[in-house]
CSV table of N, CA and C in Angstrom, one decimal:
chain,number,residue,atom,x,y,z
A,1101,UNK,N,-76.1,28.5,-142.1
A,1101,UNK,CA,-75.0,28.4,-141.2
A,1101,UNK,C,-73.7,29.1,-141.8
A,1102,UNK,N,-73.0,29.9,-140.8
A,1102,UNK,CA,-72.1,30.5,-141.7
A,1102,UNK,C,-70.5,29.2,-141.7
A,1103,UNK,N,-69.9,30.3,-142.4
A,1103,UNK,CA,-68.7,29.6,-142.3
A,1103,UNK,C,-67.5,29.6,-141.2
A,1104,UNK,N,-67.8,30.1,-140.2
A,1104,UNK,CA,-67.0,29.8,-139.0
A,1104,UNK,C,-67.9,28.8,-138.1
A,1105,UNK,N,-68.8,28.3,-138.3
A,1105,UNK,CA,-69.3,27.0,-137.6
A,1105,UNK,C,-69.6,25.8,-138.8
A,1106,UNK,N,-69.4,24.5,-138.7
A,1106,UNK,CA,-69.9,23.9,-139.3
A,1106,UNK,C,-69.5,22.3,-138.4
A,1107,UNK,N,-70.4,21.6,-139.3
A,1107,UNK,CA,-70.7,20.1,-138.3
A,1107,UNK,C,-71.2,18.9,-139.1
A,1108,UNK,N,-70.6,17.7,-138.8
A,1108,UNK,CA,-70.7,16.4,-139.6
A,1108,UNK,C,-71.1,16.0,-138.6
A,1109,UNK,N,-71.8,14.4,-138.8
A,1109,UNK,CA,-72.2,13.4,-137.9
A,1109,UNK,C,-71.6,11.9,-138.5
A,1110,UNK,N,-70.4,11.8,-137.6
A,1110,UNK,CA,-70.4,10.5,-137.8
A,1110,UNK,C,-71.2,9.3,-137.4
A,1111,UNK,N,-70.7,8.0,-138.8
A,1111,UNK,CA,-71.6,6.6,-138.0
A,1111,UNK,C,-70.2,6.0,-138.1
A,1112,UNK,N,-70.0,5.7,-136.3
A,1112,UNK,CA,-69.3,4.5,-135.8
A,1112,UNK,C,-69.7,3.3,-135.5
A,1113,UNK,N,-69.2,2.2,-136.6
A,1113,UNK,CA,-69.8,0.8,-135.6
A,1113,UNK,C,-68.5,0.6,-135.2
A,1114,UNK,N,-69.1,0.1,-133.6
A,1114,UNK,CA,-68.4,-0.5,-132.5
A,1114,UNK,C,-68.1,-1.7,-132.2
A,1115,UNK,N,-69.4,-2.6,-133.0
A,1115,UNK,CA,-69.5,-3.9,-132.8
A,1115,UNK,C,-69.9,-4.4,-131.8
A,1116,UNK,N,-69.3,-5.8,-131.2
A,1116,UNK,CA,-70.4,-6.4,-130.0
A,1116,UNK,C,-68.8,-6.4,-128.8
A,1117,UNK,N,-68.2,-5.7,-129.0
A,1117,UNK,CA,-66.9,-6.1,-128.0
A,1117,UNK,C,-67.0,-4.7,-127.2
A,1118,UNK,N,-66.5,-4.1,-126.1
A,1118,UNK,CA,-66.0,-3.2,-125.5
A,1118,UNK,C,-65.0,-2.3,-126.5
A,1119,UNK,N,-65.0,-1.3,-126.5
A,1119,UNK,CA,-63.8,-0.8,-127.3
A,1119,UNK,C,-63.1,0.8,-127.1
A,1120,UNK,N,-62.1,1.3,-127.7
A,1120,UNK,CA,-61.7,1.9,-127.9
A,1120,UNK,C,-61.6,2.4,-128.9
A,1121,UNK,N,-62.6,3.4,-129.8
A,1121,UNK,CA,-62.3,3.4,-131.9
A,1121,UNK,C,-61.6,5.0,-131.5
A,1122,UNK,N,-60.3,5.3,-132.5
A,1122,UNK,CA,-59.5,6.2,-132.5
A,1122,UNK,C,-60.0,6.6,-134.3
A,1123,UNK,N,-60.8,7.8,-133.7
A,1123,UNK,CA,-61.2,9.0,-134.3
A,1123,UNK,C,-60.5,9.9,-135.3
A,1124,UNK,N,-59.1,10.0,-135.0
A,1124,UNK,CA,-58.3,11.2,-134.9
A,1124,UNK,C,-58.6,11.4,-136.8
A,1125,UNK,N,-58.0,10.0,-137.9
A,1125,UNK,CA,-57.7,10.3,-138.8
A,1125,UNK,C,-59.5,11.1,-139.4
A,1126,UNK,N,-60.7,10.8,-138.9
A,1126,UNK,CA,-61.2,11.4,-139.5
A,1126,UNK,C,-61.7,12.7,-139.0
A,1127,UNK,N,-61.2,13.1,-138.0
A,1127,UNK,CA,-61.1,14.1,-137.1
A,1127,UNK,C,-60.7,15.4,-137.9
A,1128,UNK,N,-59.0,14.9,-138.7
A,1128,UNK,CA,-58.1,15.2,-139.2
A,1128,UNK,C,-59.0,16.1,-140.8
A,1129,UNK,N,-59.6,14.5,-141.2
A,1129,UNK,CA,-60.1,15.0,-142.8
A,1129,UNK,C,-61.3,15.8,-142.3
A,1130,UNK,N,-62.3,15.8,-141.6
A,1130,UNK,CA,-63.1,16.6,-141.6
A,1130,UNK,C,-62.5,18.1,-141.1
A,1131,UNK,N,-61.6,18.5,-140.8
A,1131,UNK,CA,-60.9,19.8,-140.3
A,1131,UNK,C,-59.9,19.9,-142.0
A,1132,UNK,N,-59.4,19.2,-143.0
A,1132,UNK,CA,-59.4,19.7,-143.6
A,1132,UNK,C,-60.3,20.5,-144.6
A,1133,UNK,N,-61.2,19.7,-144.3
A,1133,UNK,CA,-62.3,20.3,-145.4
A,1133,UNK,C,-63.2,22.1,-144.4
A,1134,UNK,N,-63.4,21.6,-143.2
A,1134,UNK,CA,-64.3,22.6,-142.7
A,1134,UNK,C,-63.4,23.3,-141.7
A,1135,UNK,N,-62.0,23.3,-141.5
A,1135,UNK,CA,-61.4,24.6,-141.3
A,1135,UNK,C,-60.6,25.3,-142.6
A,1136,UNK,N,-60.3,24.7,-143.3
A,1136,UNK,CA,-59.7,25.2,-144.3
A,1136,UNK,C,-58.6,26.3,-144.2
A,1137,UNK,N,-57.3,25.9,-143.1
A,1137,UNK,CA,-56.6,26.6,-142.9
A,1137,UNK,C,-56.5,27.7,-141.9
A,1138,UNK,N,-58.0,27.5,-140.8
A,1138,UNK,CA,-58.3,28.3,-139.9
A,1138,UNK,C,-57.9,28.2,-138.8
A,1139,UNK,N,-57.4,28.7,-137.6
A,1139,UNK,CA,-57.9,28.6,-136.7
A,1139,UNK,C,-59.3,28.3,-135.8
A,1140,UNK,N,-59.2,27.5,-134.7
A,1140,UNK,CA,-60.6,27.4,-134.1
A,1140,UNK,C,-60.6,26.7,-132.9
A,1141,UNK,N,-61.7,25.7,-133.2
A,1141,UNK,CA,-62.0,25.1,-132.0
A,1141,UNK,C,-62.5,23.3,-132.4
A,1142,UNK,N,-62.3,22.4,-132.3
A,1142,UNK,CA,-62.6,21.3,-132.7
A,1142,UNK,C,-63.6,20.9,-131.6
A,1143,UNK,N,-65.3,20.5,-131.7
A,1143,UNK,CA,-65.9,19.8,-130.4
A,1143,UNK,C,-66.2,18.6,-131.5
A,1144,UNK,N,-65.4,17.6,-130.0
A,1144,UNK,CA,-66.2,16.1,-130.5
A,1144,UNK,C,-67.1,15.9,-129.7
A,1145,UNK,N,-68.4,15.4,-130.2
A,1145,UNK,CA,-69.7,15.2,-128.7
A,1145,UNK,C,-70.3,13.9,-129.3
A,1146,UNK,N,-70.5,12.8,-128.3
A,1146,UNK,CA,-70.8,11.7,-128.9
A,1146,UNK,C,-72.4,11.4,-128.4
A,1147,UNK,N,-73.8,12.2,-128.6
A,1147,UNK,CA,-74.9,11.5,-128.4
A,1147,UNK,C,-75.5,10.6,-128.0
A,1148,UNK,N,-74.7,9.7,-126.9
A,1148,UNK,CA,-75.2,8.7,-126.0
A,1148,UNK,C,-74.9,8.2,-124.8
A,1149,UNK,N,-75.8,8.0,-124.4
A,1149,UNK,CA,-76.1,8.3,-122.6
A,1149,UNK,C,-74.8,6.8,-121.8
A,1150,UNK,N,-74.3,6.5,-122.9
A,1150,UNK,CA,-73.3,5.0,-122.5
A,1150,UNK,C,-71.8,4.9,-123.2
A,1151,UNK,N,-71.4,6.2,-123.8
A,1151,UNK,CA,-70.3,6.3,-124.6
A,1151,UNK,C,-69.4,7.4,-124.0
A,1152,UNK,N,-68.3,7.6,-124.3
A,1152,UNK,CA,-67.0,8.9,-124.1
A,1152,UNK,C,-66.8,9.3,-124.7
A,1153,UNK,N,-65.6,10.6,-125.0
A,1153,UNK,CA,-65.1,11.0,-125.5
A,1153,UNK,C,-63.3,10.6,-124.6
A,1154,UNK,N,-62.6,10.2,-125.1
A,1154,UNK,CA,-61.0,10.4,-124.8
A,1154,UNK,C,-60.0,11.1,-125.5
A,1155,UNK,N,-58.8,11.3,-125.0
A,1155,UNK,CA,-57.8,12.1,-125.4
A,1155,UNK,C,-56.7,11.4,-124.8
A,1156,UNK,N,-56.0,9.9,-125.5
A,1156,UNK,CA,-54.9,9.2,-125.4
A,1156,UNK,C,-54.1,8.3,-125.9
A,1157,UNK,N,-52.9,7.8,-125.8
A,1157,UNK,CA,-52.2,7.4,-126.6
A,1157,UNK,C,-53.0,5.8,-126.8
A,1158,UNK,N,-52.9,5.4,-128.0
A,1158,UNK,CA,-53.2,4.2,-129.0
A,1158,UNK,C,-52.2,3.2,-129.3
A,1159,UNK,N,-53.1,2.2,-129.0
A,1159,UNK,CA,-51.6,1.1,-130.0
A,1159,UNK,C,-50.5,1.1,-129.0
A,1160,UNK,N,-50.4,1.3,-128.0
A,1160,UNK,CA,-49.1,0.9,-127.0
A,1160,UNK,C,-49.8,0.7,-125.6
A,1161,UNK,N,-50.7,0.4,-126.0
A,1161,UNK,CA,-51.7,-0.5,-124.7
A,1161,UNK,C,-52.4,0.2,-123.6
A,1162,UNK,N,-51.7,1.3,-123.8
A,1162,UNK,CA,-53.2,2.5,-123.4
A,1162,UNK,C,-54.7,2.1,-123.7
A,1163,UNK,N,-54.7,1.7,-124.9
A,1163,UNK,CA,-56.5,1.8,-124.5
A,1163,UNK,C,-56.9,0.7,-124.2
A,1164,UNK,N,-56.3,-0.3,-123.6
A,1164,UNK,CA,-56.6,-1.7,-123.3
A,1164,UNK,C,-56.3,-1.3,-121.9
A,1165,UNK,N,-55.5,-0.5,-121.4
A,1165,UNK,CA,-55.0,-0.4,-120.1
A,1165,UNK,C,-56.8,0.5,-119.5
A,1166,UNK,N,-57.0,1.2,-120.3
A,1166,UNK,CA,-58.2,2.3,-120.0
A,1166,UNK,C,-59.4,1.9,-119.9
A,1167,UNK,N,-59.9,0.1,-120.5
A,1167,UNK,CA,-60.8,-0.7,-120.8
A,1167,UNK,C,-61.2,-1.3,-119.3
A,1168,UNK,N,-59.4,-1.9,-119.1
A,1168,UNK,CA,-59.5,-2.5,-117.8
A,1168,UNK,C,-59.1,-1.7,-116.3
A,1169,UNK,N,-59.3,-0.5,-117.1
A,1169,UNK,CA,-59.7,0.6,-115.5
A,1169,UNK,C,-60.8,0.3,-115.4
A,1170,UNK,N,-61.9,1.0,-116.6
A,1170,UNK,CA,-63.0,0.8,-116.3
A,1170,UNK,C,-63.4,-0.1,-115.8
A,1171,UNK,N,-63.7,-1.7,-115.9
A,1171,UNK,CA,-63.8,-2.8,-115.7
A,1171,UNK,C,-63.0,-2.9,-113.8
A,1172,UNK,N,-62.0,-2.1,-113.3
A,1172,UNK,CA,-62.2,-2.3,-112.3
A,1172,UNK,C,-62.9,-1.6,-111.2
A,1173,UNK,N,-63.0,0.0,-111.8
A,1173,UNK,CA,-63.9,0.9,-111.3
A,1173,UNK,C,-65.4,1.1,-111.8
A,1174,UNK,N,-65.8,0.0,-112.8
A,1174,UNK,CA,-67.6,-0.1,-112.7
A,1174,UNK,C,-67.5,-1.4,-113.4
A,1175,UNK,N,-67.7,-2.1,-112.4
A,1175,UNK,CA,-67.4,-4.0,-112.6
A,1175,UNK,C,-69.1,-4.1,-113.2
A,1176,UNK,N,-69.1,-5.3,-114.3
A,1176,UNK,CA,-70.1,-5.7,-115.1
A,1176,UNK,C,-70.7,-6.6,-113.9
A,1177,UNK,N,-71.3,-6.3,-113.1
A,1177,UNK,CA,-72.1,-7.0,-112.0
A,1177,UNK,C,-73.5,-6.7,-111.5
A,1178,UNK,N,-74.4,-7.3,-110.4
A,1178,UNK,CA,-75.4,-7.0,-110.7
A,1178,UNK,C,-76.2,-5.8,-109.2
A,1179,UNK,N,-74.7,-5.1,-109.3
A,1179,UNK,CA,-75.0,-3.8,-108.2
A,1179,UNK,C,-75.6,-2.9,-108.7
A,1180,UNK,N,-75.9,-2.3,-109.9
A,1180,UNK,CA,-76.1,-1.0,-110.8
A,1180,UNK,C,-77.3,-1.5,-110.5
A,1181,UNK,N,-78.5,-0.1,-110.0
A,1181,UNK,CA,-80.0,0.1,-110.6
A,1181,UNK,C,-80.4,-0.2,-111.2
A,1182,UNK,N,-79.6,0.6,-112.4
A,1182,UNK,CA,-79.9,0.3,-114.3
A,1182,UNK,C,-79.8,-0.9,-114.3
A,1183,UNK,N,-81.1,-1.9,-114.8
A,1183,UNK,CA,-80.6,-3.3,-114.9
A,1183,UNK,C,-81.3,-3.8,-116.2
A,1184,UNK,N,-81.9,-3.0,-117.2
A,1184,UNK,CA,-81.8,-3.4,-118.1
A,1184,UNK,C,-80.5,-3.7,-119.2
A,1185,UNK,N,-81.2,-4.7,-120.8
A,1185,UNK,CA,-79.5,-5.3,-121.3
A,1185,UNK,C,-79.1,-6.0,-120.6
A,1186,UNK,N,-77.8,-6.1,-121.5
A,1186,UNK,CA,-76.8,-7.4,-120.6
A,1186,UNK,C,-76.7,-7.0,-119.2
A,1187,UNK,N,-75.9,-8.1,-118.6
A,1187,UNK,CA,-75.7,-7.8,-117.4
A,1187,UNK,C,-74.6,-7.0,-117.2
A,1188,UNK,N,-75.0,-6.0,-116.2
A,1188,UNK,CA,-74.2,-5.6,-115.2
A,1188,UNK,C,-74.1,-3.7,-116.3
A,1189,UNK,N,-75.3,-4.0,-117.0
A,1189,UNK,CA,-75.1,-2.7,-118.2
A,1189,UNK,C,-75.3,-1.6,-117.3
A,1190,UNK,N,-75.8,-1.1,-116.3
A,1190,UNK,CA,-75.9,-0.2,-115.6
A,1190,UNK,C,-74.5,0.7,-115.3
A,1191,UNK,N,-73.5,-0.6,-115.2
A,1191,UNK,CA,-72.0,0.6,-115.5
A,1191,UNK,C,-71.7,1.5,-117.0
A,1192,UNK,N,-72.1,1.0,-118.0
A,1192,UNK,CA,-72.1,1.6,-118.9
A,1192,UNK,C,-73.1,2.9,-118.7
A,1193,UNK,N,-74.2,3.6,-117.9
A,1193,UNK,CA,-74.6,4.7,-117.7
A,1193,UNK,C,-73.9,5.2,-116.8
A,1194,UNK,N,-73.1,5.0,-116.5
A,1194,UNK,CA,-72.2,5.5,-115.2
A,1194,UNK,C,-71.0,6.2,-115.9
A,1195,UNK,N,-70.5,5.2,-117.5
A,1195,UNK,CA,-69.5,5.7,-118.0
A,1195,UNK,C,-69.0,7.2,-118.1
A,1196,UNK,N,-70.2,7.9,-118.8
A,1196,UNK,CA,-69.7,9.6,-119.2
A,1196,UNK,C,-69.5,10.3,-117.9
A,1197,UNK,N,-69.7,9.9,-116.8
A,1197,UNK,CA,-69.4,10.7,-115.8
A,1197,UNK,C,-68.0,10.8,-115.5
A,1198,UNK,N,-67.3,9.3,-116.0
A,1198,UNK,CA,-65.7,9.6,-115.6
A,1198,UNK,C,-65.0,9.8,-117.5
A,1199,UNK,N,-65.8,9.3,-118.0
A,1199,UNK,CA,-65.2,9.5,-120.2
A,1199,UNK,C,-66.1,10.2,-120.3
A,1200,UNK,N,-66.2,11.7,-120.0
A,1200,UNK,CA,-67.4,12.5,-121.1
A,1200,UNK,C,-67.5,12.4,-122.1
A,1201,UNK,N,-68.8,12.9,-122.3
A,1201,UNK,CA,-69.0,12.3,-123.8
A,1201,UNK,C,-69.1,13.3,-124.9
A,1202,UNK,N,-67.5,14.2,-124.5
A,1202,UNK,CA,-67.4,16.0,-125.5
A,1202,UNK,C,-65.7,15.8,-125.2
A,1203,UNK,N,-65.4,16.3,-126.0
A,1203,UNK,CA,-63.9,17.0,-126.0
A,1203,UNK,C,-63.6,18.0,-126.8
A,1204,UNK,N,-62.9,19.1,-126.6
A,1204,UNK,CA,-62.8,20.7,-127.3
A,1204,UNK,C,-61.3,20.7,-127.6
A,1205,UNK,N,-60.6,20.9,-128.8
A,1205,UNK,CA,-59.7,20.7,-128.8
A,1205,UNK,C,-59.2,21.6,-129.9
A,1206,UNK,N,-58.0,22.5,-129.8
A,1206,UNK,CA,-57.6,23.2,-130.7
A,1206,UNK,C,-56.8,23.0,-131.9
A,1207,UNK,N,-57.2,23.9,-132.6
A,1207,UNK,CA,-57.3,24.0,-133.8
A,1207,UNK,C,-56.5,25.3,-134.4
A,1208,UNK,N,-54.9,24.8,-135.1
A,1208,UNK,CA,-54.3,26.0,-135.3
A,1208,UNK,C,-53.8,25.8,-137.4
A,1209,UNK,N,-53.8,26.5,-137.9
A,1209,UNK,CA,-53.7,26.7,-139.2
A,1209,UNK,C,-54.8,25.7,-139.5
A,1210,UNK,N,-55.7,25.3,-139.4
A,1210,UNK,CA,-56.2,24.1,-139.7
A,1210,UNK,C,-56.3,22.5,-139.6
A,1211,UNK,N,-55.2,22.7,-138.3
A,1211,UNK,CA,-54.8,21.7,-138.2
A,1211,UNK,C,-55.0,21.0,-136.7
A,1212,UNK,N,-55.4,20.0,-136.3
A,1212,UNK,CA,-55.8,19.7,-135.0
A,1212,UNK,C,-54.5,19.6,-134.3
A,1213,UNK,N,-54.1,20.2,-133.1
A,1213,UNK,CA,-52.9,20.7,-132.2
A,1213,UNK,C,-53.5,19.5,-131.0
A,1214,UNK,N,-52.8,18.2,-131.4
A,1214,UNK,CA,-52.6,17.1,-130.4
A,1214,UNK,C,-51.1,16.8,-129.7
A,1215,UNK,N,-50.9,16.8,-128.8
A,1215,UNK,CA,-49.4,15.9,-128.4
A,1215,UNK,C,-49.1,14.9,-129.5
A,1216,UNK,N,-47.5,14.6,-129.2
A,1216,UNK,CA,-46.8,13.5,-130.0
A,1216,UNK,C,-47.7,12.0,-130.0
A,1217,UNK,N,-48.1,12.0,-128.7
A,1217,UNK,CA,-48.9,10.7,-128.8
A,1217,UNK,C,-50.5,10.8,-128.6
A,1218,UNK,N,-50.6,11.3,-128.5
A,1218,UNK,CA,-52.2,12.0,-128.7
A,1218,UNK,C,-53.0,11.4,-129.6
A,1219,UNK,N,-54.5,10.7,-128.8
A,1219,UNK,CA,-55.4,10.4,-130.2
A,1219,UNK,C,-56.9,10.8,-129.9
A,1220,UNK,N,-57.6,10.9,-130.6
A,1220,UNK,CA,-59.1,11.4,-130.0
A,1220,UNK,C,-59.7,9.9,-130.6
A,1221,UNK,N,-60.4,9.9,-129.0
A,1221,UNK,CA,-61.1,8.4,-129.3
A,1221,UNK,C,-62.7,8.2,-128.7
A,1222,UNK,N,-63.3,7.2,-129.0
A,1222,UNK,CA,-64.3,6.8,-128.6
A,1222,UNK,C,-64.6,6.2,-128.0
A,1223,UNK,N,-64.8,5.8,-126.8
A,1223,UNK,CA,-64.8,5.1,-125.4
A,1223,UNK,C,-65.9,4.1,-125.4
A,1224,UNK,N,-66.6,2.7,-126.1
A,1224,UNK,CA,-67.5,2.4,-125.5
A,1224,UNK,C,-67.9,1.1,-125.6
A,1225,UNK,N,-68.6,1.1,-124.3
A,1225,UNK,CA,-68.2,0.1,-122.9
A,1225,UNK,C,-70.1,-1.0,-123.1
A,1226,UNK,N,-70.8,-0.5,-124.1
A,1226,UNK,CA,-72.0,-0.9,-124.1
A,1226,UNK,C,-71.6,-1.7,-125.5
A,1227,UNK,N,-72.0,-3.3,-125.2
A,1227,UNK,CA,-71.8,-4.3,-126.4
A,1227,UNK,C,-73.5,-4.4,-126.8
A,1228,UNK,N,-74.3,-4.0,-126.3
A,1228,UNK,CA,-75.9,-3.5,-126.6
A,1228,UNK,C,-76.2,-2.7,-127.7
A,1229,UNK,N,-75.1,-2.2,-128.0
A,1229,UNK,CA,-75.7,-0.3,-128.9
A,1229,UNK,C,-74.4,-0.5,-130.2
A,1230,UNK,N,-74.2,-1.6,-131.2
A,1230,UNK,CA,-73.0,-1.3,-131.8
A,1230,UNK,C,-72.9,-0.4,-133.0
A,1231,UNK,N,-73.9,0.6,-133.1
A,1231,UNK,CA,-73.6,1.9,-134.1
A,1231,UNK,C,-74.0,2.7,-133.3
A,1232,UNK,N,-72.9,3.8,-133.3
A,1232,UNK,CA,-73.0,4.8,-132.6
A,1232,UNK,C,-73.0,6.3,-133.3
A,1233,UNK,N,-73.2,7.7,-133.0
A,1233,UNK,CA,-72.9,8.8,-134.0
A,1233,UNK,C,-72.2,9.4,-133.1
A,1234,UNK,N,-71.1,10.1,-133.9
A,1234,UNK,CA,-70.1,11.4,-133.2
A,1234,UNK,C,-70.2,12.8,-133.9
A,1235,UNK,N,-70.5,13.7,-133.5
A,1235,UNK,CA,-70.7,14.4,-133.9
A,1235,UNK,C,-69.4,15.5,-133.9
A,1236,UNK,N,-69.1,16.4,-134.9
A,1236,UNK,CA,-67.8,16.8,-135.1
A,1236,UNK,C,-67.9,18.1,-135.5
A,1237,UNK,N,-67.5,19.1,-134.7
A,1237,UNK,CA,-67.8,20.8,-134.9
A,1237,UNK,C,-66.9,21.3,-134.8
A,1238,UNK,N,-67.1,22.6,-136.1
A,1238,UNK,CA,-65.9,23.2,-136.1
A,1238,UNK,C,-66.4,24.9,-135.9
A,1239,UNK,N,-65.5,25.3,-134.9
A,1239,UNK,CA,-65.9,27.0,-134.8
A,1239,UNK,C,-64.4,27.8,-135.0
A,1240,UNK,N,-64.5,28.6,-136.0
A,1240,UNK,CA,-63.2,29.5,-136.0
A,1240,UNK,C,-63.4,30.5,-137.1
């Protein structure tokens, strides 16, 4: 693999709650190491058919605000197809269609180019699955 592409896999536990886990700081250290001052391209892509990728502010009740979107636009109930798992888990396959589960994000001196309040996060809505991998690419 040369040195303008390279890739880590993270392990996120999530635990047994709904959640929001903000990514950014290791987002940050793995672009020190594998841009090393470059320009590029940062892809976060998270490998599962029930998780997101996000791009929003933390810690000032955004991602609790973003929880209970979800929860009103794919209610844990027993309409979903998908009816295996807990109940109402069928919203959780429905999630990546509105939280993809990729985000591409630039990358200038080596440094990840977010807004003031900006955070790269991980979206997920399945208390079924609590280790998850994100996978973390760098092209430049």
């Amino acid at each position: 693999m040369s040195d303008a592409f390279t890739t880590r896999v993270l392990r996120v536990a999530t635990g047994s709650t709904e959640t929001v886990h903000d990514l950014t700081r290791e987002c940050e250290a793995f672009l020190r190491e594998a841009a090393a001052g470059r320009d590029g391209l940062l892809n976060v892509f998270v490998p599962h058919a029930t998780a997101g990728i996000a791009v929003l502010e933390t810690g000032a009740g955004s991602d609790d605000d973003l929880l209970a979107v979800l929860h009103t636009l794919l209610p844990a109930d027993d309409r979903w197809q998908h009816r295996h798992g807990s109940p109402g888990h069928g919203r959780d396959h429905v999630l990546p269609a509105l939280v993809p589960p990729h985000a591409t994000l630039p990358v200038v001196g080596g440094k990840l180019e977010l807004g003031t309040w900006q955070s790269v996060c991980l979206v997920d809505t399945n208390v079924d699955n609590p280790d998850r991998q994100v996978r973390l690419s760098f092209l430049g």
